[in-house]
Amino acid sequence: MPEPVPTTETLRGLGISPGRAAGRVYRMAGPPLLPNPVPVTDPVAESARAVRGLAEAAAELAQRAAKAADPAARDILEAQAAIAADPMLRESVDEQVRAGMDAAHAIDTACAHHRQMLLSAGGYFAERASDLDDIRNRAVAAALGLPMPGVPSPGHPFILTAEDLAPADTVNLDPGVVLALVTEKGGPTSHTAILARALGLPAVVACHGATGIADGTWVYVDGDTGEVGTGIGEEAAGEIQRRALAERDRLGTASGPGRTADGHPVKLLLNIGSVADLQAGVAAEGVGLFRTEFLFLDRRTAPTHEEQTSAYAAVLHAFPGAQVVLRTLDAGTDKPLPFLGLADEINPALGVRGLRVSRRQPDVLDAQLDAIAEAAAGSDASPWVMAPMVTTPGEAADFARRARSRGLANVGAMVEVPAAALHARRLLDEVDFLSIGTNDLSQYTFAADRQHGDLADLLDSWQPALLYLIAQCAEAGRAVGKPVGVCGEAAADPLLATVLVGLGVTSLSMSARSVPAVRDALARHSLAQCRHNAELALAARDPDEARRAVREGW
């Protein structure tokens, strides 16, 4: 690995998309400033101006969604456009105008109110709160006749810094122009993290002081370590960038199945939401996580049996002879779907979600399993099916019974809560495999909301306590000869991948752009070296020490 570059100052955040980059830094423009309030003499006209601002924001977001090449980005933008067009938000803005506010202040107040409601609801709702900030900024700009907020354009490649980045800001970024992303806020599962990985950009979040770096300053960004170094100079930046491009080119030529240097097999699989997520030229060995809930989003009625069967069959047909793991509907009061009609809960992240929805509406799960079984019957793929938010062996047994009664032979459970990890051996008495969702397992293990920027360090995938739970699951699988995979964001970290394999994980599932670097990392380490890395990480006191100990032996 290259030696660290001497700098006048090094900022530290959370590296959430691997790789190194260097260049001049430029900040995202701040939100439009509100002028002093003005008296409203014509409430009807003022309300129309405010609603028109929301409509323009919604239209612009929808237009960006239509142009988005990446499916994950498109899904996020479509959801954001739907929020901007929500009648309840328009009614709230109109109410503020009737109370005497001008259009810009009415939008600001209404968005702030709805943002607080989402934060108070927690879970999936809290994840949407940052969307209100972007909607507010765009709608206020439209109402004031100002340009929409956007990415700077200095006329040459640069590193982008911001307080936080909205989906509309990142969706059309050109990786040939924007070299890396650094934000003050955000966490491992924020929109910035998701889109940075989808674009293959090095990224660091929760980096305090990033927006204090003056525009035009030469910096380097390490998305593996979370370091952002300033004062490096143009010559050093050019050398870092040349090495980064050479490494990217080298990884692009790698192919073949995942395996360690001494031939130990590790399946490298994809995380997808639909067949549209499959990228040409990506050499993966199948699908480790097919998020079937994307078929259900924003629907007032459930998709028909034919719609479901067709969507599942499309993915299965794309992988003849390969493993395709379909996760049943991961929704609930924290990820609301209109057709489910679930009542609001005080703490939705700890409520009816995932497999628990079948307690109230078993027909939804049964209908989905029927469609999966029919799609599987007409496919040459190897279909596996798993349930989210499995907590007890009894839940695992019930899900397995329902799936197997439909002829689905490979049935598994996701490990997302500590109870499931602690009783992994008992779960494997009931199912054929486990898939560890490290994003939620981190959230529930450390009692830290995934969207809380101040707690991002607790959600670091290198946390030794999280690795201990993963080790418990892997050992349970080894004892009974059943596979245990990881499908959370931890699987996309090349260095951490060696630790996971050393713990006994048998497959890693990630975004398509992450596969080459993970394949390369495994190919450069023997199984014995991976096990040594696992021992070092487990013995560490905190994630920084774990990462440092393993990297020193890299």
Coordinates of C-alpha atoms in Angstrom, one line a residue:
M1 CA 0.0 0.0 0.0
P2 CA 1.3 3.5 -0.7
E3 CA 2.8 5.5 2.1
P4 CA 0.6 8.2 3.7
V5 CA 1.0 11.6 2.1
P6 CA 2.5 14.3 4.4
T7 CA -0.1 17.0 5.0
T8 CA -0.5 20.2 7.0
E9 CA -3.8 18.9 8.4
T10 CA -5.7 15.6 8.3
L11 CA -9.4 15.5 9.0
R12 CA -11.0 12.2 9.9
G13 CA -14.5 10.9 9.1
L14 CA -16.1 7.6 8.2
G15 CA -14.9 6.1 5.0
I16 CA -18.0 4.6 3.3
S17 CA -17.0 4.1 -0.3
P18 CA -13.4 2.8 -0.9
G19 CA -10.7 4.2 -3.1
R20 CA -8.3 7.2 -3.1
A21 CA -8.6 10.5 -5.0
A22 CA -6.8 13.9 -5.0
G23 CA -7.6 17.3 -6.4
R24 CA -8.9 20.7 -5.6
V25 CA -11.8 20.9 -3.3
Y26 CA -15.0 22.9 -3.9
R27 CA -18.0 23.3 -1.6
M28 CA -21.7 22.7 -2.5
A29 CA -23.5 26.0 -2.5
G30 CA -25.5 26.6 0.7
P31 CA -29.3 26.8 0.8
P32 CA -31.1 29.9 -0.4
L33 CA -31.3 32.6 2.3
L34 CA -34.7 33.7 3.4
P35 CA -35.3 37.4 2.9
N36 CA -37.0 39.4 5.7
P37 CA -40.8 38.6 5.9
V38 CA -43.0 40.7 3.8
P39 CA -46.7 41.5 4.4
V40 CA -49.2 39.4 2.5
T41 CA -51.9 41.5 0.8
D42 CA -53.3 38.8 -1.4
P43 CA -53.3 35.4 0.4
V44 CA -54.8 33.6 -2.7
A45 CA -52.0 34.8 -5.0
E46 CA -49.3 34.2 -2.3
S47 CA -50.6 30.7 -1.7
A48 CA -50.5 30.0 -5.4
R49 CA -46.9 31.2 -5.6
A50 CA -45.9 28.9 -2.7
V51 CA -47.7 25.9 -4.2
R52 CA -46.1 26.7 -7.5
G53 CA -42.7 26.6 -5.8
L54 CA -43.4 23.1 -4.5
A55 CA -44.7 22.0 -7.9
E56 CA -41.5 23.2 -9.6
A57 CA -39.4 21.4 -7.1
A58 CA -41.4 18.2 -7.6
A59 CA -41.2 18.5 -11.4
E60 CA -37.4 19.1 -11.3
L61 CA -36.9 16.1 -9.1
A62 CA -39.1 13.9 -11.3
Q63 CA -37.1 15.1 -14.4
R64 CA -33.8 14.2 -12.7
A65 CA -35.3 10.8 -11.8
A66 CA -36.2 10.2 -15.4
K67 CA -32.7 11.0 -16.5
A68 CA -31.0 8.9 -13.8
A69 CA -29.0 6.0 -15.2
D70 CA -28.5 4.3 -11.9
P71 CA -31.7 2.4 -10.7
A72 CA -30.9 3.1 -7.0
A73 CA -30.6 6.8 -7.6
R74 CA -33.8 6.8 -9.7
D75 CA -35.8 5.1 -6.9
I76 CA -34.6 7.7 -4.3
L77 CA -35.4 10.6 -6.6
E78 CA -38.9 9.3 -7.4
A79 CA -39.6 9.0 -3.7
Q80 CA -38.4 12.5 -3.1
A81 CA -40.5 13.9 -5.9
A82 CA -43.5 12.2 -4.4
I83 CA -42.9 13.9 -1.1
A84 CA -42.7 17.3 -2.8
A85 CA -46.0 16.6 -4.5
D86 CA -47.7 15.3 -1.3
P87 CA -51.1 17.1 -0.8
M88 CA -50.5 17.2 2.9
L89 CA -47.4 19.3 2.4
R90 CA -49.2 21.6 0.1
E91 CA -52.0 22.0 2.6
S92 CA -49.5 22.8 5.3
V93 CA -47.9 25.5 3.1
D94 CA -51.4 27.0 2.3
E95 CA -52.2 27.0 6.0
Q96 CA -49.1 29.0 6.8
V97 CA -49.9 31.6 4.1
R98 CA -53.4 32.0 5.5
A99 CA -51.8 32.6 8.9
G100 CA -50.0 35.6 7.3
M101 CA -46.7 34.2 6.0
D102 CA -45.3 35.0 2.6
A103 CA -44.6 32.1 0.2
A104 CA -40.9 31.5 1.0
H105 CA -41.4 31.6 4.8
A106 CA -44.6 29.4 4.5
I107 CA -42.6 26.8 2.6
D108 CA -39.7 26.9 5.1
T109 CA -42.1 26.6 8.1
A110 CA -44.2 23.8 6.6
C111 CA -41.1 21.8 5.5
A112 CA -39.5 22.2 9.0
H113 CA -42.8 21.0 10.6
H114 CA -43.0 17.9 8.4
R115 CA -39.2 17.2 8.9
Q116 CA -39.7 17.1 12.6
M117 CA -42.6 14.8 12.3
L118 CA -40.5 12.4 10.2
L119 CA -37.6 12.5 12.7
S120 CA -40.0 11.9 15.6
A121 CA -41.5 8.9 13.8
G122 CA -38.0 7.3 13.5
G123 CA -37.0 4.4 11.3
Y124 CA -37.8 4.7 7.6
F125 CA -39.6 8.0 8.2
A126 CA -36.4 9.5 9.8
E127 CA -34.4 8.4 6.8
R128 CA -36.7 10.6 4.6
A129 CA -36.2 13.7 6.8
S130 CA -33.1 14.9 4.9
D131 CA -35.2 14.8 1.7
L132 CA -37.4 17.7 3.2
D133 CA -34.2 19.9 3.5
D134 CA -33.6 19.5 -0.3
I135 CA -37.3 20.0 -1.1
R136 CA -37.4 23.1 1.0
N137 CA -34.3 24.5 -0.6
R138 CA -35.6 23.9 -4.2
A139 CA -39.1 25.1 -3.4
V140 CA -37.9 28.3 -1.7
A141 CA -35.5 29.0 -4.6
A142 CA -38.4 28.6 -7.1
A143 CA -40.7 30.8 -5.0
L144 CA -38.0 33.6 -4.9
G145 CA -37.1 33.2 -8.5
L146 CA -33.6 32.0 -7.7
P147 CA -31.6 29.2 -9.4
M148 CA -32.1 25.7 -8.0
P149 CA -29.3 24.6 -5.7
G150 CA -26.7 22.5 -7.4
V151 CA -23.1 21.2 -7.7
P152 CA -20.4 23.7 -8.4
S153 CA -18.8 23.8 -11.9
P154 CA -15.2 25.0 -11.6
G155 CA -14.3 23.8 -15.1
H156 CA -11.9 21.0 -14.1
P157 CA -12.1 17.8 -12.0
F158 CA -12.6 18.4 -8.3
I159 CA -13.5 17.0 -4.9
L160 CA -16.9 17.9 -3.7
T161 CA -17.6 18.9 0.0
A162 CA -20.9 19.6 1.6
E163 CA -22.8 19.6 4.8
D164 CA -24.8 16.8 3.3
L165 CA -25.8 15.8 -0.2
A166 CA -29.3 15.3 -1.4
P167 CA -30.1 12.6 -4.0
A168 CA -30.9 15.2 -6.6
D169 CA -27.4 16.7 -6.1
T170 CA -25.5 13.4 -6.6
V171 CA -27.7 11.5 -9.1
N172 CA -26.1 13.0 -12.3
L173 CA -22.6 13.5 -11.0
D174 CA -20.0 12.7 -13.6
P175 CA -17.2 10.5 -12.0
G176 CA -14.8 11.9 -14.5
V177 CA -15.4 15.4 -13.1
V178 CA -16.2 14.8 -9.4
L179 CA -13.3 12.7 -8.0
A180 CA -14.6 12.1 -4.5
L181 CA -17.3 13.2 -2.0
V182 CA -16.8 14.5 1.6
T183 CA -19.7 15.5 3.8
E184 CA -20.0 16.8 7.4
K185 CA -23.1 14.8 8.0
G186 CA -24.4 11.4 7.0
G187 CA -23.7 7.8 8.0
P188 CA -22.9 4.4 6.4
T189 CA -26.4 4.0 5.0
S190 CA -27.1 7.6 4.0
H191 CA -28.1 8.6 0.5
T192 CA -24.6 9.9 0.0
A193 CA -23.1 6.5 0.9
I194 CA -25.5 4.6 -1.3
L195 CA -25.0 6.8 -4.4
A196 CA -21.2 7.1 -3.9
R197 CA -20.9 3.3 -4.0
A198 CA -23.2 3.1 -7.0
L199 CA -21.0 5.6 -8.8
G200 CA -17.7 4.1 -7.7
L201 CA -16.6 7.4 -6.0
P202 CA -14.4 7.4 -2.9
A203 CA -16.4 9.0 -0.1
V204 CA -16.1 10.1 3.5
V205 CA -19.0 11.1 5.7
A206 CA -19.3 12.5 9.2
C207 CA -16.1 14.5 8.6
H208 CA -16.3 17.5 10.8
G209 CA -14.5 20.5 9.4
A210 CA -14.8 19.4 5.8
T211 CA -16.8 22.5 4.7
G212 CA -14.2 24.7 6.3
I213 CA -11.6 23.8 3.7
A214 CA -11.3 26.8 1.4
D215 CA -12.3 26.3 -2.2
G216 CA -9.4 25.5 -4.5
T217 CA -7.3 23.8 -1.7
W218 CA -5.5 20.7 -2.8
V219 CA -6.6 17.7 -0.8
Y220 CA -6.6 13.9 -0.9
V221 CA -9.5 11.6 0.1
D222 CA -9.1 8.0 1.3
G223 CA -12.5 6.3 1.3
D224 CA -11.0 3.3 3.1
T225 CA -9.6 5.0 6.1
G226 CA -11.9 8.0 6.2
E227 CA -8.9 10.4 6.0
V228 CA -9.1 13.8 4.2
G229 CA -5.6 15.5 4.0
T230 CA -5.1 19.1 3.1
G231 CA -2.1 21.1 1.9
I232 CA -0.6 18.3 -0.3
G233 CA 0.3 20.4 -3.4
E234 CA -0.5 19.9 -7.0
E235 CA 2.4 17.5 -7.7
A236 CA 1.5 15.1 -4.8
A237 CA -2.2 15.3 -5.8
G238 CA -1.3 14.3 -9.4
E239 CA 0.7 11.3 -8.2
I240 CA -2.1 10.1 -6.0
Q241 CA -4.6 10.5 -8.8
R242 CA -2.4 8.6 -11.3
R243 CA -2.0 5.7 -8.8
A244 CA -5.7 5.6 -8.2
L245 CA -6.5 5.5 -11.9
A246 CA -3.9 2.7 -12.4
E247 CA -5.4 0.7 -9.6
R248 CA -8.9 1.2 -11.0
D249 CA -7.8 0.0 -14.4
R250 CA -6.0 -3.0 -12.9
L251 CA -9.1 -4.1 -11.0
G252 CA -11.2 -3.7 -14.1
T253 CA -9.4 -6.5 -15.8
A254 CA -9.9 -9.0 -13.0
S255 CA -12.5 -11.8 -13.4
G256 CA -13.4 -15.2 -12.2
P257 CA -15.1 -16.6 -9.1
G258 CA -14.2 -15.2 -5.6
R259 CA -11.5 -17.1 -3.9
T260 CA -8.5 -16.6 -1.5
A261 CA -4.9 -16.8 -2.7
D262 CA -4.8 -20.5 -1.8
G263 CA -8.1 -21.3 -3.5
H264 CA -10.7 -21.2 -0.7
P265 CA -14.0 -20.3 -2.5
V266 CA -16.0 -17.2 -1.4
K267 CA -19.0 -16.5 -3.5
L268 CA -19.2 -12.8 -4.7
L269 CA -22.8 -11.9 -5.2
L270 CA -24.9 -8.8 -6.1
N271 CA -27.4 -6.7 -4.2
I272 CA -30.2 -5.6 -6.5
G273 CA -33.7 -4.2 -6.5
S274 CA -34.8 -5.3 -9.9
V275 CA -33.4 -6.7 -13.2
A276 CA -32.6 -3.1 -14.2
D277 CA -29.8 -3.0 -11.5
L278 CA -27.8 -5.7 -13.4
Q279 CA -24.8 -4.1 -15.1
A280 CA -23.2 -5.6 -18.2
G281 CA -19.7 -6.8 -17.8
V282 CA -19.9 -7.4 -14.0
A283 CA -18.5 -10.8 -13.3
A284 CA -20.6 -11.9 -10.2
E285 CA -21.6 -15.4 -9.3
G286 CA -25.3 -14.6 -8.7
V287 CA -27.5 -12.5 -6.5
G288 CA -27.1 -12.4 -2.7
L289 CA -29.9 -9.9 -2.1
F290 CA -32.9 -9.3 -4.3
R291 CA -34.8 -6.5 -2.5
T292 CA -38.3 -7.5 -3.7
E293 CA -40.0 -4.5 -1.9
F294 CA -39.1 -2.1 -4.8
L295 CA -41.9 -3.7 -6.7
F296 CA -44.3 -2.6 -4.0
L297 CA -43.2 1.0 -3.4
D298 CA -45.8 3.8 -3.7
R299 CA -48.7 1.4 -4.6
R300 CA -52.2 1.8 -3.2
T301 CA -52.9 -1.8 -4.1
A302 CA -50.6 -4.9 -4.0
P303 CA -49.0 -5.9 -7.2
T304 CA -50.9 -8.8 -8.9
H305 CA -49.7 -12.3 -9.0
E306 CA -48.7 -11.9 -12.6
E307 CA -46.7 -8.7 -11.9
Q308 CA -44.8 -10.3 -9.1
T309 CA -44.1 -13.5 -11.0
S310 CA -42.9 -11.6 -14.0
A311 CA -40.5 -9.4 -11.9
Y312 CA -39.0 -12.4 -10.1
A313 CA -38.7 -14.4 -13.3
A314 CA -36.8 -11.6 -15.0
V315 CA -34.0 -11.8 -12.4
L316 CA -33.9 -15.6 -12.3
H317 CA -33.6 -15.9 -16.0
A318 CA -30.6 -13.5 -16.0
F319 CA -28.7 -16.0 -13.9
P320 CA -29.1 -19.5 -15.3
G321 CA -27.6 -22.1 -13.0
A322 CA -26.6 -19.5 -10.5
Q323 CA -27.8 -18.7 -7.0
V324 CA -30.4 -16.0 -6.6
V325 CA -31.5 -15.0 -3.1
L326 CA -34.9 -13.3 -3.0
R327 CA -35.7 -11.5 0.2
T328 CA -39.4 -11.4 0.9
L329 CA -41.1 -8.0 1.5
D330 CA -39.1 -5.9 3.9
A331 CA -41.6 -3.3 4.9
G332 CA -43.8 -2.2 7.8
T333 CA -44.5 0.8 10.0
D334 CA -40.8 1.9 9.6
K335 CA -40.9 1.4 5.8
P336 CA -44.6 2.2 5.1
L337 CA -46.3 0.8 2.0
P338 CA -49.7 2.4 1.4
F339 CA -51.5 -0.8 0.4
L340 CA -50.6 -2.5 3.7
G341 CA -52.6 0.0 5.7
L342 CA -50.6 -0.4 8.9
A343 CA -51.4 1.9 11.8
D344 CA -48.7 4.4 12.9
E345 CA -46.5 3.3 15.8
I346 CA -44.7 5.2 18.5
N347 CA -41.4 3.4 17.7
P348 CA -41.7 1.9 14.2
A349 CA -38.1 0.7 14.1
L350 CA -39.0 -1.7 16.9
G351 CA -42.4 -2.5 15.7
V352 CA -44.2 -4.4 12.9
R353 CA -41.7 -4.7 10.1
G354 CA -40.2 -7.4 7.9
L355 CA -41.5 -10.8 8.6
R356 CA -43.6 -9.4 11.5
V357 CA -46.1 -8.0 9.0
S358 CA -47.3 -11.5 8.3
R359 CA -48.6 -11.6 11.9
R360 CA -51.3 -9.2 10.9
Q361 CA -51.5 -9.9 7.1
P362 CA -50.3 -13.4 6.4
D363 CA -51.9 -13.3 2.9
V364 CA -49.3 -10.8 1.7
L365 CA -46.4 -13.2 2.4
D366 CA -48.3 -16.2 1.1
A367 CA -49.1 -14.3 -2.2
Q368 CA -45.4 -13.4 -2.6
L369 CA -44.2 -17.0 -1.9
D370 CA -46.8 -18.2 -4.5
A371 CA -45.3 -15.9 -7.1
I372 CA -41.7 -16.7 -6.2
A373 CA -42.5 -20.4 -6.5
E374 CA -44.1 -20.0 -9.9
A375 CA -41.2 -17.9 -11.2
A376 CA -38.7 -20.5 -9.9
A377 CA -40.5 -23.4 -11.5
G378 CA -39.9 -21.8 -15.0
S379 CA -36.3 -20.9 -14.4
D380 CA -32.9 -22.6 -14.6
A381 CA -31.5 -20.5 -11.8
S382 CA -31.1 -21.8 -8.2
P383 CA -33.7 -19.8 -6.3
W384 CA -33.2 -19.2 -2.6
V385 CA -35.7 -17.3 -0.5
M386 CA -35.2 -15.6 2.9
A387 CA -37.2 -13.5 5.3
P388 CA -36.1 -10.2 6.9
M389 CA -36.3 -9.4 10.6
V390 CA -36.3 -13.0 11.8
T391 CA -35.9 -12.9 15.6
T392 CA -36.7 -16.4 17.0
P393 CA -36.3 -20.0 15.9
G394 CA -40.1 -20.2 16.0
E395 CA -40.4 -17.5 13.4
A396 CA -37.7 -19.2 11.3
A397 CA -39.6 -22.5 11.5
D398 CA -42.9 -21.0 10.4
F399 CA -41.4 -19.2 7.5
A400 CA -39.5 -22.3 6.4
R401 CA -42.7 -24.4 6.6
R402 CA -44.6 -21.9 4.4
A403 CA -41.9 -21.6 1.8
R404 CA -41.2 -25.4 1.6
S405 CA -44.8 -26.2 1.2
R406 CA -44.6 -24.3 -2.1
G407 CA -41.7 -26.4 -3.3
L408 CA -39.0 -23.8 -2.4
A409 CA -36.1 -25.9 -1.3
N410 CA -33.5 -23.4 -0.1
V411 CA -35.0 -21.3 2.7
G412 CA -33.1 -18.9 4.9
A413 CA -33.3 -16.1 7.4
M414 CA -31.7 -12.7 7.7
V415 CA -29.8 -11.9 10.8
E416 CA -30.5 -8.3 11.6
V417 CA -31.2 -8.3 15.4
P418 CA -28.8 -9.5 18.2
A419 CA -31.3 -12.2 19.3
A420 CA -31.0 -13.9 15.9
A421 CA -27.2 -13.8 16.0
L422 CA -27.1 -15.2 19.6
H423 CA -29.3 -18.1 18.6
A424 CA -27.9 -18.6 15.1
R425 CA -27.3 -22.3 15.8
R426 CA -31.0 -22.7 16.7
L427 CA -32.1 -20.8 13.6
L428 CA -30.0 -23.1 11.4
D429 CA -32.0 -26.1 12.9
E430 CA -34.9 -24.6 11.0
V431 CA -33.5 -23.0 7.8
D432 CA -30.8 -23.8 5.2
F433 CA -28.8 -20.6 5.3
L434 CA -28.3 -17.3 7.1
S435 CA -27.6 -13.9 5.5
I436 CA -26.3 -11.2 7.8
G437 CA -27.7 -7.7 7.2
T438 CA -24.9 -5.7 8.9
N439 CA -26.7 -2.3 8.5
D440 CA -29.6 -3.2 10.7
L441 CA -27.6 -5.5 12.9
S442 CA -25.3 -2.5 13.7
Q443 CA -28.3 -0.3 14.4
Y444 CA -29.9 -2.7 16.8
T445 CA -26.7 -3.9 18.5
F446 CA -25.5 -0.4 19.3
A447 CA -29.0 1.3 19.8
A448 CA -27.9 3.9 17.2
D449 CA -30.2 5.2 14.5
R450 CA -28.8 4.6 11.1
Q451 CA -29.5 8.2 10.1
H452 CA -28.0 9.9 13.1
G453 CA -24.8 11.6 11.9
D454 CA -23.5 12.1 15.4
L455 CA -23.6 8.3 16.0
A456 CA -21.9 7.3 12.7
D457 CA -18.9 5.9 14.6
L458 CA -21.2 3.4 16.4
L459 CA -22.4 2.1 13.0
D460 CA -18.9 1.5 11.7
S461 CA -18.8 -2.0 10.3
W462 CA -15.4 -2.5 12.0
Q463 CA -16.9 -2.4 15.5
P464 CA -15.5 -5.5 17.3
A465 CA -18.8 -6.3 18.9
L466 CA -20.5 -6.5 15.5
L467 CA -17.7 -8.7 14.2
Y468 CA -18.2 -10.9 17.3
L469 CA -21.8 -11.5 16.4
I470 CA -20.9 -12.2 12.8
A471 CA -18.3 -14.7 14.1
Q472 CA -21.0 -16.4 16.2
C473 CA -23.2 -16.8 13.1
A474 CA -20.4 -18.1 10.9
E475 CA -19.3 -20.6 13.6
A476 CA -22.9 -21.9 13.8
G477 CA -23.0 -22.4 10.1
R478 CA -19.6 -24.2 10.1
A479 CA -20.8 -26.5 12.8
V480 CA -23.8 -27.8 10.8
G481 CA -22.3 -27.3 7.3
K482 CA -24.7 -24.6 6.2
P483 CA -23.7 -21.3 4.4
V484 CA -23.6 -18.0 6.2
G485 CA -23.3 -14.8 4.0
V486 CA -23.1 -11.1 4.5
C487 CA -25.3 -8.8 2.4
G488 CA -24.8 -5.5 4.3
E489 CA -22.5 -2.7 3.4
A490 CA -19.7 -4.3 5.3
A491 CA -19.3 -6.8 2.4
A492 CA -18.2 -4.0 0.0
D493 CA -15.2 -3.0 2.1
P494 CA -12.2 -4.9 0.5
L495 CA -10.1 -4.9 3.6
L496 CA -13.0 -5.9 5.9
A497 CA -13.9 -8.7 3.4
T498 CA -10.7 -10.5 4.4
V499 CA -11.8 -10.3 8.0
L500 CA -15.3 -11.6 7.2
V501 CA -13.9 -14.6 5.3
G502 CA -11.5 -15.2 8.2
L503 CA -14.5 -15.3 10.6
G504 CA -16.0 -18.0 8.4
V505 CA -18.4 -16.1 6.1
T506 CA -19.0 -18.1 2.9
S507 CA -20.4 -15.4 0.6
L508 CA -20.3 -11.6 0.2
S509 CA -23.0 -9.6 -1.5
M510 CA -22.6 -6.0 -2.6
S511 CA -23.2 -3.4 -5.3
A512 CA -21.8 -4.3 -8.8
R513 CA -19.0 -1.6 -8.6
S514 CA -17.7 -3.1 -5.4
V515 CA -17.1 -6.6 -6.8
P516 CA -13.7 -6.1 -8.5
A517 CA -11.9 -4.6 -5.5
V518 CA -13.3 -7.3 -3.1
R519 CA -12.3 -10.0 -5.5
D520 CA -8.8 -8.6 -5.7
A521 CA -8.4 -8.3 -1.9
L522 CA -9.3 -11.9 -1.4
A523 CA -7.0 -13.1 -4.2
R524 CA -4.1 -11.4 -2.4
H525 CA -4.7 -13.2 1.0
S526 CA -4.6 -16.8 1.9
L527 CA -7.3 -18.3 4.2
A528 CA -4.8 -18.4 7.0
Q529 CA -4.0 -14.7 6.5
C530 CA -7.8 -13.9 6.5
R531 CA -8.1 -15.8 9.8
H532 CA -5.2 -13.8 11.3
N533 CA -6.9 -10.6 10.2
A534 CA -10.1 -11.7 11.9
E535 CA -8.2 -12.4 15.1
L536 CA -6.7 -9.0 15.0
A537 CA -10.0 -7.2 14.4
L538 CA -11.8 -9.2 17.2
A539 CA -9.0 -8.4 19.7
A540 CA -9.2 -4.6 19.0
R541 CA -10.9 -2.2 21.4
D542 CA -12.6 -0.1 18.8
P543 CA -13.1 0.1 15.0
D544 CA -10.1 2.4 14.4
E545 CA -7.8 0.0 16.2
A546 CA -9.3 -2.9 14.3
R547 CA -8.9 -1.3 11.0
R548 CA -5.4 -0.1 11.8
A549 CA -4.2 -3.5 13.0
V550 CA -5.4 -5.3 9.9
R551 CA -4.1 -2.6 7.5
E552 CA -0.6 -2.8 9.0
G553 CA -0.4 -6.4 7.8
W554 CA -1.9 -5.6 4.4

